[in-house]
Tab-separated table of C-alpha atoms and ligand atoms in Angstrom:
chain	number	residue	atom	x	y	z
A	1	UNK	CA	-5.489	6.692	-29.660
A	2	UNK	CA	-4.766	5.184	-26.251
A	3	UNK	CA	-2.011	2.538	-26.081
A	4	UNK	CA	-2.975	-1.047	-25.462
A	5	UNK	CA	-1.551	-2.770	-22.396
A	6	UNK	CA	1.394	-5.168	-23.019
A	7	UNK	CA	-0.805	-8.209	-23.431
A	8	UNK	CA	0.598	-11.502	-24.767
A	9	UNK	CA	-2.421	-13.354	-26.142
A	10	UNK	CA	-0.583	-16.660	-26.626
A	11	UNK	CA	0.701	-16.781	-23.061
A	12	UNK	CA	-2.385	-15.057	-21.629
A	13	UNK	CA	-0.080	-12.695	-19.745
A	14	UNK	CA	-0.669	-8.994	-19.221
A	15	UNK	CA	2.724	-7.536	-18.262
A	16	UNK	CA	1.281	-4.220	-17.058
A	17	UNK	CA	1.355	-3.765	-13.288
A	18	UNK	CA	-1.543	-3.587	-10.872
A	19	UNK	CA	-0.634	-0.811	-8.420
A	20	UNK	CA	-2.247	-0.840	-4.969
A	21	UNK	CA	-1.892	2.204	-2.728
A	22	UNK	CA	-2.601	1.768	0.992
A	23	UNK	CA	-3.601	4.405	3.524
A	24	UNK	CA	-4.432	4.229	7.213
A	25	UNK	CA	-7.921	2.880	6.447
A	26	UNK	CA	-6.370	-0.263	4.946
A	27	UNK	CA	-4.491	-1.185	8.110
A	28	UNK	CA	-7.589	-0.362	10.123
A	29	UNK	CA	-9.780	-2.593	7.920
A	30	UNK	CA	-7.220	-5.401	8.192
A	31	UNK	CA	-6.759	-5.104	11.970
A	32	UNK	CA	-9.973	-3.651	13.412
A	33	UNK	CA	-9.231	-5.268	16.794
A	34	UNK	CA	-5.578	-4.342	16.830
A	35	UNK	CA	-2.516	-6.517	16.586
A	36	UNK	CA	-1.687	-9.988	17.900
A	37	UNK	CA	-1.619	-8.680	21.488
A	38	UNK	CA	-4.628	-6.382	21.191
A	39	UNK	CA	-2.470	-3.286	20.665
A	40	UNK	CA	-4.851	-0.856	18.971
A	41	UNK	CA	-3.942	0.725	15.660
A	42	UNK	CA	-4.037	4.503	16.180
A	43	UNK	CA	-5.552	6.817	13.557
A	44	UNK	CA	-4.807	10.529	13.196
A	45	UNK	CA	-7.974	11.388	15.118
A	46	UNK	CA	-7.067	9.299	18.186
A	47	UNK	CA	-3.269	9.153	17.986
A	48	UNK	CA	-2.791	11.336	21.100
A	49	UNK	CA	-5.193	9.263	23.171
A	50	UNK	CA	-4.120	5.762	22.001
A	51	UNK	CA	-0.370	6.343	22.227
A	52	UNK	CA	-0.785	8.364	25.440
A	53	UNK	CA	0.856	11.556	24.211
A	54	UNK	CA	-1.186	13.858	26.436
A	55	UNK	CA	1.314	14.220	29.345
A	56	UNK	CA	4.132	14.989	26.895
A	57	UNK	CA	2.068	17.622	25.078
A	58	UNK	CA	0.926	19.158	28.358
A	59	UNK	CA	4.499	19.409	29.627
A	60	UNK	CA	5.088	21.773	26.701
A	61	UNK	CA	1.895	23.691	27.408
A	62	UNK	CA	0.035	22.229	24.415
A	63	UNK	CA	-3.466	21.493	25.650
A	64	UNK	CA	-5.709	21.591	22.557
A	65	UNK	CA	-5.952	20.113	19.080
A	66	UNK	CA	-5.602	16.532	20.329
A	67	UNK	CA	-8.440	15.281	18.107
A	68	UNK	CA	-6.481	15.812	14.885
A	69	UNK	CA	-2.849	14.738	15.104
A	70	UNK	CA	-2.270	15.759	11.503
A	71	UNK	CA	-3.109	19.438	12.064
A	72	UNK	CA	-1.583	19.437	15.526
A	73	UNK	CA	1.763	18.115	14.340
A	74	UNK	CA	1.764	20.406	11.313
A	75	UNK	CA	1.309	23.477	13.519
A	76	UNK	CA	3.919	22.353	16.093
A	77	UNK	CA	6.471	21.644	13.366
A	78	UNK	CA	6.014	25.152	12.019
A	79	UNK	CA	6.988	26.670	15.384
A	80	UNK	CA	10.703	26.612	16.321
A	81	UNK	CA	9.968	26.565	20.048
A	82	UNK	CA	8.427	23.095	19.723
A	83	UNK	CA	11.431	21.482	18.027
A	84	UNK	CA	12.244	19.216	21.007
A	85	UNK	CA	8.589	18.341	21.441
A	86	UNK	CA	8.235	17.210	17.821
A	87	UNK	CA	11.305	14.975	18.192
A	88	UNK	CA	9.850	13.438	21.366
A	89	UNK	CA	6.497	12.934	19.636
A	90	UNK	CA	8.187	11.215	16.703
A	91	UNK	CA	10.085	8.874	19.014
A	92	UNK	CA	6.950	7.972	20.959
A	93	UNK	CA	4.971	7.238	17.787
A	94	UNK	CA	7.841	5.216	16.315
A	95	UNK	CA	8.181	3.161	19.504
A	96	UNK	CA	4.448	2.418	19.591
A	97	UNK	CA	4.234	1.237	15.973
A	98	UNK	CA	7.471	-0.743	16.203
A	99	UNK	CA	5.906	-2.943	18.905
A	100	UNK	CA	2.916	-3.993	16.781
A	101	UNK	CA	2.776	-7.648	15.710
A	102	UNK	CA	0.789	-9.519	13.079
A	103	UNK	CA	-1.833	-11.992	14.396
A	104	UNK	CA	-1.013	-15.662	13.689
A	105	UNK	CA	-3.948	-16.382	11.374
A	106	UNK	CA	-4.074	-15.220	7.751
A	107	UNK	CA	-4.921	-11.515	7.613
A	108	UNK	CA	-6.176	-9.211	4.893
A	109	UNK	CA	-2.569	-8.104	4.352
A	110	UNK	CA	-1.468	-11.696	3.678
A	111	UNK	CA	-4.275	-12.052	1.141
A	112	UNK	CA	-3.513	-8.727	-0.474
A	113	UNK	CA	0.136	-9.725	-0.953
A	114	UNK	CA	-0.790	-13.145	-2.305
A	115	UNK	CA	-3.426	-11.667	-4.638
A	116	UNK	CA	-0.719	-9.978	-6.731
A	117	UNK	CA	2.468	-11.004	-8.591
A	118	UNK	CA	6.026	-9.716	-8.897
A	119	UNK	CA	5.101	-7.381	-11.775
A	120	UNK	CA	2.647	-5.650	-9.386
A	121	UNK	CA	3.229	-3.133	-6.607
A	122	UNK	CA	1.846	-2.336	-3.171
A	123	UNK	CA	2.799	1.166	-2.022
A	124	UNK	CA	1.830	2.083	1.520
A	125	UNK	CA	1.649	5.364	3.387
A	126	UNK	CA	1.464	3.473	6.684
A	127	UNK	CA	4.181	3.276	9.334
A	128	UNK	CA	2.977	0.059	10.977
A	129	UNK	CA	5.029	-3.100	10.342
A	130	UNK	CA	2.076	-5.287	9.216
A	131	UNK	CA	2.803	-5.293	5.495
A	132	UNK	CA	6.513	-5.918	6.098
A	133	UNK	CA	5.685	-8.771	8.500
A	134	UNK	CA	3.275	-10.232	5.947
A	135	UNK	CA	6.065	-10.188	3.342
A	136	UNK	CA	8.374	-12.056	5.741
A	137	UNK	CA	5.956	-14.905	6.312
A	138	UNK	CA	4.809	-15.273	2.700
A	139	UNK	CA	7.989	-14.684	0.764
A	140	UNK	CA	8.866	-18.367	0.294
A	141	UNK	CA	5.939	-18.329	-2.178
A	142	UNK	CA	8.131	-16.124	-4.389
A	143	UNK	CA	6.574	-13.951	-7.137
A	144	UNK	CA	5.277	-11.532	-4.493
A	145	UNK	CA	4.554	-7.922	-5.502
A	146	UNK	CA	7.115	-5.190	-4.965
A	147	UNK	CA	6.552	-3.199	-1.749
A	148	UNK	CA	7.115	0.551	-1.413
A	149	UNK	CA	6.969	2.705	1.728
A	150	UNK	CA	5.995	6.208	0.677
A	151	UNK	CA	6.201	7.760	4.168
A	152	UNK	CA	8.909	5.473	5.603
A	153	UNK	CA	8.257	2.485	7.839
A	154	UNK	CA	9.258	1.275	11.314
A	155	UNK	CA	10.425	-2.084	9.956
A	156	UNK	CA	12.510	-0.999	6.983
A	157	UNK	CA	16.237	-0.345	6.974
A	158	UNK	CA	18.786	0.840	4.447
A	159	UNK	CA	22.500	1.071	3.826
A	160	UNK	CA	22.669	4.383	2.013
A	161	UNK	CA	26.254	3.870	0.894
A	162	UNK	CA	25.500	0.604	-0.911
A	163	UNK	CA	21.929	1.419	-1.846
A	164	UNK	CA	20.565	-1.695	-0.188
A	165	UNK	CA	17.104	-1.875	1.338
A	166	UNK	CA	15.655	-4.555	3.585
A	167	UNK	CA	14.043	-5.193	6.914
A	168	UNK	CA	15.666	-3.785	10.037
A	169	UNK	CA	16.953	-7.125	11.293
A	170	UNK	CA	18.983	-7.580	8.096
A	171	UNK	CA	22.519	-6.502	7.268
A	172	UNK	CA	23.774	-4.839	4.125
A	173	UNK	CA	24.718	-7.515	1.604
A	174	UNK	CA	27.819	-5.532	0.585
A	175	UNK	CA	29.387	-4.240	3.815
A	176	UNK	CA	27.694	-6.555	6.328
A	177	UNK	CA	26.728	-3.636	8.597
A	178	UNK	CA	23.232	-3.709	10.163
A	179	UNK	CA	20.724	-1.725	8.087
A	180	UNK	CA	19.783	1.654	9.553
A	181	UNK	CA	16.209	2.841	10.214
A	182	UNK	CA	14.492	4.986	7.590
A	183	UNK	CA	12.869	8.319	8.476
A	184	UNK	CA	9.116	8.391	9.082
A	185	UNK	CA	7.525	11.326	7.265
A	186	UNK	CA	5.289	13.088	9.769
A	187	UNK	CA	2.189	15.034	8.742
A	188	UNK	CA	3.353	18.429	7.563
A	189	UNK	CA	2.006	20.140	4.463
A	190	UNK	CA	5.435	20.540	2.868
A	191	UNK	CA	6.820	17.010	2.950
A	192	UNK	CA	10.252	16.414	1.539
A	193	UNK	CA	10.142	13.533	-0.927
A	194	UNK	CA	13.527	14.128	-2.527
A	195	UNK	CA	16.325	14.759	0.020
A	196	UNK	CA	16.445	11.394	1.772
A	197	UNK	CA	17.707	8.797	-0.773
A	198	UNK	CA	15.428	6.046	0.569
A	199	UNK	CA	12.250	8.147	0.354
A	200	UNK	CA	13.260	9.492	-3.045
A	201	UNK	CA	13.766	5.964	-4.352
A	202	UNK	CA	10.323	4.848	-3.148
A	203	UNK	CA	8.721	7.810	-4.931
A	204	UNK	CA	10.733	7.276	-8.117
A	205	UNK	CA	9.533	3.678	-8.163
A	206	UNK	CA	5.846	4.407	-7.533
A	207	UNK	CA	5.944	6.924	-10.368
A	208	UNK	CA	7.662	4.444	-12.675
A	209	UNK	CA	4.972	1.818	-12.023
A	210	UNK	CA	2.007	4.166	-12.007
A	211	UNK	CA	2.934	5.331	-15.486
A	212	UNK	CA	2.564	1.750	-16.728
A	213	UNK	CA	-0.256	0.536	-14.505
A	214	UNK	CA	-3.330	-1.072	-16.018
A	215	UNK	CA	-5.172	-1.334	-12.702
A	216	UNK	CA	-4.882	1.013	-9.733
A	217	UNK	CA	-6.476	0.326	-6.360
A	218	UNK	CA	-6.539	3.015	-3.682
A	219	UNK	CA	-7.394	1.282	-0.418
A	220	UNK	CA	-8.204	3.268	2.728
A	221	UNK	CA	-6.294	6.328	1.619
A	222	UNK	CA	-8.089	9.673	1.725
A	223	UNK	CA	-5.268	12.029	0.634
A	224	UNK	CA	-5.600	14.343	3.651
A	225	UNK	CA	-4.720	18.053	3.537
A	226	UNK	CA	-1.183	17.311	4.736
A	227	UNK	CA	-0.696	15.071	1.685
A	228	UNK	CA	-1.502	17.596	-1.058
A	229	UNK	CA	1.914	17.087	-2.550
A	230	UNK	CA	1.650	13.304	-2.549
A	231	UNK	CA	-1.711	13.404	-4.284
A	232	UNK	CA	-0.377	15.870	-6.852
A	233	UNK	CA	2.632	13.649	-7.613
A	234	UNK	CA	0.423	10.597	-8.022
A	235	UNK	CA	-2.052	12.449	-10.228
A	236	UNK	CA	0.595	13.937	-12.519
A	237	UNK	CA	2.189	10.532	-12.999
A	238	UNK	CA	-1.137	8.831	-13.620
A	239	UNK	CA	-1.951	11.420	-16.291
A	240	UNK	CA	1.215	10.364	-18.150
A	241	UNK	CA	0.025	6.767	-18.318
A	242	UNK	CA	-0.671	5.984	-21.994
A	243	UNK	CA	-3.063	3.129	-21.245
A	244	UNK	CA	-5.083	5.254	-18.794
A	245	UNK	CA	-8.001	5.452	-21.258
A	246	UNK	CA	-8.414	1.678	-21.043
A	247	UNK	CA	-7.259	1.207	-17.469
A	248	UNK	CA	-9.417	0.959	-14.365
A	249	UNK	CA	-9.118	2.604	-10.968
A	250	UNK	CA	-10.715	1.151	-7.835
A	251	UNK	CA	-11.399	3.183	-4.706
A	252	UNK	CA	-11.830	0.989	-1.622
A	253	UNK	CA	-13.032	3.055	1.281
A	254	UNK	CA	-15.839	3.145	3.842
A	255	UNK	CA	-16.455	6.875	3.379
A	256	UNK	CA	-19.630	7.950	1.514
A	257	UNK	CA	-19.489	7.361	-2.249
A	258	UNK	CA	-20.162	11.012	-3.198
A	259	UNK	CA	-17.287	12.168	-0.993
A	260	UNK	CA	-14.916	9.623	-2.565
A	261	UNK	CA	-15.983	10.509	-6.102
A	262	UNK	CA	-15.358	14.169	-5.373
A	263	UNK	CA	-11.977	13.440	-3.759
A	264	UNK	CA	-10.661	11.283	-6.620
A	265	UNK	CA	-12.556	12.615	-9.670
A	266	UNK	CA	-9.384	14.011	-11.268
A	267	UNK	CA	-8.042	10.451	-11.447
A	268	UNK	CA	-11.066	9.055	-13.277
A	269	UNK	CA	-11.373	8.616	-17.031
A	270	UNK	CA	-15.076	8.609	-17.888
A	271	UNK	CA	-16.708	5.626	-16.117
A	272	UNK	CA	-13.482	3.638	-15.754
A	273	UNK	CA	-13.607	3.497	-11.996
A	274	UNK	CA	-15.287	1.525	-9.245
A	275	UNK	CA	-16.017	2.388	-5.624
A	276	UNK	CA	-16.261	-0.410	-3.046
A	277	UNK	CA	-16.351	-0.511	0.741
A	278	UNK	CA	-14.386	-3.774	0.990
A	279	UNK	CA	-11.127	-4.951	-0.588
A	280	UNK	CA	-12.781	-8.324	-1.243
A	281	UNK	CA	-14.543	-6.733	-4.250
A	282	UNK	CA	-11.247	-5.699	-5.822
A	283	UNK	CA	-10.274	-7.425	-9.077
A	284	UNK	CA	-7.197	-8.962	-7.448
A	285	UNK	CA	-9.423	-10.733	-4.898
A	286	UNK	CA	-11.954	-11.900	-7.507
A	287	UNK	CA	-9.222	-13.040	-9.904
A	288	UNK	CA	-6.415	-13.915	-7.536
A	289	UNK	CA	-2.959	-13.204	-9.028
A	290	UNK	CA	-4.624	-12.585	-12.427
A	291	UNK	CA	-6.297	-9.171	-12.030
A	292	UNK	CA	-4.723	-7.452	-15.051
A	293	UNK	CA	-5.231	-10.507	-17.265
A	294	UNK	CA	-8.863	-10.977	-16.248
A	295	UNK	CA	-9.663	-7.313	-16.778
A	296	UNK	CA	-8.034	-7.283	-20.219
A	297	UNK	CA	-9.801	-10.503	-21.252
A	298	UNK	CA	-13.173	-9.088	-20.239
A	299	UNK	CA	-12.775	-5.618	-21.705
A	300	UNK	CA	-10.408	-5.987	-24.684
A	301	UNK	CA	-10.900	-9.622	-25.735
A	302	UNK	CA	-14.574	-10.031	-24.805
A	303	UNK	CA	-13.618	-13.417	-23.359
A	304	UNK	CA	-14.116	-13.066	-19.611
A	305	UNK	CA	-12.392	-15.467	-17.240
A	306	UNK	CA	-14.128	-17.317	-14.422
A	307	UNK	CA	-13.804	-15.790	-10.977
A	308	UNK	CA	-11.156	-17.292	-8.730
A	309	UNK	CA	-11.432	-16.245	-5.089
A	310	UNK	CA	-9.330	-17.171	-2.060
A	311	UNK	CA	-10.442	-20.276	-0.137
A	312	UNK	CA	-12.468	-19.645	3.021
A	313	UNK	CA	-9.844	-20.432	5.628
A	314	UNK	CA	-7.708	-18.627	8.174
A	315	UNK	CA	-4.829	-21.029	7.623
A	316	UNK	CA	-1.998	-19.449	5.700
A	317	UNK	CA	-0.647	-22.879	4.847
A	318	UNK	CA	-3.944	-23.928	3.257
A	319	UNK	CA	-4.064	-20.727	1.259
A	320	UNK	CA	-0.504	-21.267	0.004
A	321	UNK	CA	-1.446	-24.820	-0.932
A	322	UNK	CA	-4.476	-23.624	-2.855
A	323	UNK	CA	-2.415	-21.201	-4.898
A	324	UNK	CA	-0.001	-23.889	-6.114
A	325	UNK	CA	-1.588	-24.391	-9.568
A	326	UNK	CA	-1.360	-20.644	-10.201
A	327	UNK	CA	2.284	-20.544	-9.129
A	328	UNK	CA	3.113	-23.436	-11.464
A	329	UNK	CA	1.477	-21.588	-14.382
A	330	UNK	CA	3.539	-18.519	-13.510
A	331	UNK	CA	6.755	-20.545	-13.466
A	332	UNK	CA	5.891	-21.920	-16.894
A	333	UNK	CA	4.914	-18.453	-18.132
A	334	UNK	CA	1.681	-19.823	-19.531
A	335	UNK	CA	-1.516	-18.727	-17.787
A	336	UNK	CA	-4.825	-20.509	-18.331
A	337	UNK	CA	-7.422	-18.418	-16.528
A	338	UNK	CA	-8.693	-21.611	-14.937
A	339	UNK	CA	-9.798	-21.228	-11.303
A	340	UNK	CA	-8.106	-23.272	-8.527
A	341	UNK	CA	-9.994	-26.285	-7.129
B	401	ZN	ZN1	26.490	-1.366	3.072
């Protein structure tokens, strides 16, 4: 028998986490026209062109393979004579992403953060600082989901000695020293998820939450060939989840449905999955901050809740205002399932 999720019927609270995993496609969907200053978000297929890596590569005699940065980097990293080149490539990529800035208006990343609660998790494979910046400008709301950076991030810093993690502009709360940058994991087939304490911690946490998750959303992540290990780790953890039989997995991606079903089939339990091309169809956008409750009420209690979407506005302040009734319910630990005005 599958285990039931930790659902408190009196309080209407489902304590199981909703885990959202973000890949490059998520940042691209959120910022199709680039950042605040029009800086374009590079993808693996145009990384060389967008960041302007061609002269650097040519100076080392590398003249082909530009259309797939993943394979290109993987092959360079395997060859000792390109050691300096790979370091220069890493620095150039880091510098490009570090300069990216969130547009002023509410973005998909703001909504995604606000659509979940502090029992939930967003784990991203992306290096860009958009999710971190969205946390900074929404965190006064409190009850935001936990954020994990599975491949490192340009905006995250750590003090290894005191095990503190924060954004780069912060200092360690124990020793007062500025936090140090975390490594970015570049696309090689054999990624090391255990040696660096920061990266290891992020992976320990995603596994901890995935084992308890009641909803999983995989947004814009295609588990490329250089991420075999990551996909394997996620799958093995997911298989240990005792509520998996009752849980739901959502794949949000613009790739063809058949391709996505084939790519993720090992994660599916019977028909307990959905494939959408937009994050707006995700349960956390249809039942803002109540995704796990709404899903449990519909499937286990046969008492579905009314949909509660975000208001149609680009003003972050208005969105925060709109969410107030939900935040009050959360403070009182008594949810109603009633939509906002
Ligand atoms: Zn410290």
